[in-house]
Amino acid sequence: AYDEAGSGLPLLLVHGWPYDRTMWAGQLSGLATYARVLAPDLRGVGGSTVRGPYTMDQYADDLAAFLDSLGIARAVVCGLSMGGYISFAMLRRHRDRIRGLILADTRATADTDELRANRARLIALIEQEGMTALAARQLEPSVARSTLERQAPLADTVRRMMASVPAEGAIGALRAMAERPDSTPLLGTIDVPTLFVGGAEDGITPPDVLRTMAAAVPHSRVEILEHGGHLSPLERPAAFNHVVTEFLGALLYD
Ligand code: MLT
């Protein structure tokens, strides 16, 4: 399943975990004048099939097949968090399909043992108590404190989106993230213009993580959005769209 808006340069939006394509609503409406915006649901989520295997490589192959199905040779790939991990898998497996990269609220490093142990706890929570409990647990780290305080309806939308993800898809993604390789060695090989963007209040992938990655990527820049959390495109859509629009504009003259 996917949403589409606008025409011109294809912009492929890859959602994170445990979210779905609706997290990009503000980009579909706000960027359609500048690009052909495409927001698919990854396998296991929303309107897409809930069938494994779940690996970063499989998600990347799914996206390449999605572009094939639309007759698109190359797209600007914009991945948020797990969507960024998948963008790295696309760089490994489908580099020729990437016209430019936007890496939002993400990291290149693999999971530490501590992160893997936390994923095992989250899997147990989903198995025992379901996605509503998972959503209650994940809301606070997913959005900025200012979003919780000042945009209560938006926080509620995020909670409902997380609760609606099928348990099988959410667990598959957790296992896939735990097994993903370290993408740090890829950074120096990225040969397309790259934008790193993230929320100033992102506690999962803080601004310094983005700055460290950007220092290793030749044609890159970093934009940090005030009052944004881990879901910066959803929490700060106008600011996010502004930096993306500038990036896309520069890309056309690249
Ligand atoms: C995401 O937003 O996709 C997740 O926070 C990524 C992760 O758990 O590593």
Short mmCIF file of N, CA, C and O and ligand atoms in Angstrom, two decimals, residues 16-19 80-83 85 111 119 138 174 177 180 204 230, ligand 1:
data_model
loop_
_atom_site.label_atom_id
_atom_site.label_comp_id
_atom_site.label_asym_id
_atom_site.label_seq_id
_atom_site.Cartn_x
_atom_site.Cartn_y
_atom_site.Cartn_z
N GLY A 16 9.61 4.79 9.79
CA GLY A 16 10.36 4.10 10.85
C GLY A 16 9.47 3.11 11.59
O GLY A 16 8.38 2.74 11.13
N TRP A 17 9.95 2.72 12.76
CA TRP A 17 9.28 1.70 13.57
C TRP A 17 8.87 2.27 14.91
O TRP A 17 9.71 2.93 15.54
N PRO A 18 7.72 1.95 15.41
CA PRO A 18 6.61 1.18 14.84
C PRO A 18 5.55 2.12 14.26
O PRO A 18 4.55 2.41 14.89
N TYR A 19 5.83 2.60 13.06
CA TYR A 19 4.96 3.59 12.43
C TYR A 19 4.48 3.04 11.09
O TYR A 19 4.83 1.92 10.71
N LEU A 80 13.42 7.63 7.68
CA LEU A 80 13.44 8.05 9.08
C LEU A 80 13.75 6.86 9.97
O LEU A 80 13.07 5.83 9.92
N SER A 81 14.79 6.98 10.77
CA SER A 81 15.18 5.99 11.76
C SER A 81 15.32 4.60 11.14
O SER A 81 16.24 4.37 10.38
N MET A 82 14.40 3.64 11.38
CA MET A 82 14.53 2.36 10.71
C MET A 82 14.52 2.55 9.20
O MET A 82 15.20 1.83 8.46
N GLY A 83 13.79 3.57 8.74
CA GLY A 83 13.81 3.90 7.31
C GLY A 83 15.21 4.28 6.85
O GLY A 83 15.59 4.04 5.70
N TYR A 85 17.97 2.95 8.31
CA TYR A 85 18.70 1.67 8.25
C TYR A 85 18.42 0.99 6.90
O TYR A 85 19.31 0.37 6.30
N ASP A 111 23.22 -2.31 16.36
CA ASP A 111 22.78 -2.33 17.76
C ASP A 111 23.92 -2.75 18.69
O ASP A 111 24.70 -3.65 18.37
N ARG A 119 15.41 -4.72 22.73
CA ARG A 119 14.48 -5.21 21.69
C ARG A 119 13.83 -6.52 22.17
O ARG A 119 12.64 -6.74 21.93
N GLN A 138 6.23 3.31 24.04
CA GLN A 138 7.09 3.96 23.04
C GLN A 138 6.78 5.44 22.81
O GLN A 138 7.59 6.13 22.20
N LEU A 174 11.63 -5.62 14.73
CA LEU A 174 12.55 -5.57 15.87
C LEU A 174 13.70 -6.57 15.68
O LEU A 174 14.86 -6.25 15.91
N MET A 177 16.02 -5.32 12.93
CA MET A 177 16.89 -4.22 13.36
C MET A 177 18.04 -4.75 14.23
O MET A 177 19.18 -4.31 14.12
N ARG A 180 20.80 -6.14 12.04
CA ARG A 180 21.35 -5.36 10.92
C ARG A 180 22.85 -5.11 11.12
O ARG A 180 23.33 -5.00 12.24
N ILE A 204 16.41 9.36 20.94
CA ILE A 204 16.78 8.03 20.41
C ILE A 204 17.99 8.15 19.49
O ILE A 204 18.95 7.38 19.60
N HIS A 230 12.05 12.53 17.91
CA HIS A 230 12.48 11.47 17.00
C HIS A 230 11.59 11.43 15.75
O HIS A 230 12.01 10.91 14.72
C1 MLT B 1 12.54 3.90 14.61
O1 MLT B 1 12.03 5.00 14.86
O2 MLT B 1 12.50 3.43 13.47
C2 MLT B 1 13.19 3.15 15.74
O3 MLT B 1 13.33 3.98 16.84
C3 MLT B 1 14.51 2.62 15.34
C4 MLT B 1 15.13 1.74 16.39
O4 MLT B 1 14.43 1.21 17.26
O5 MLT B 1 16.36 1.53 16.31
#
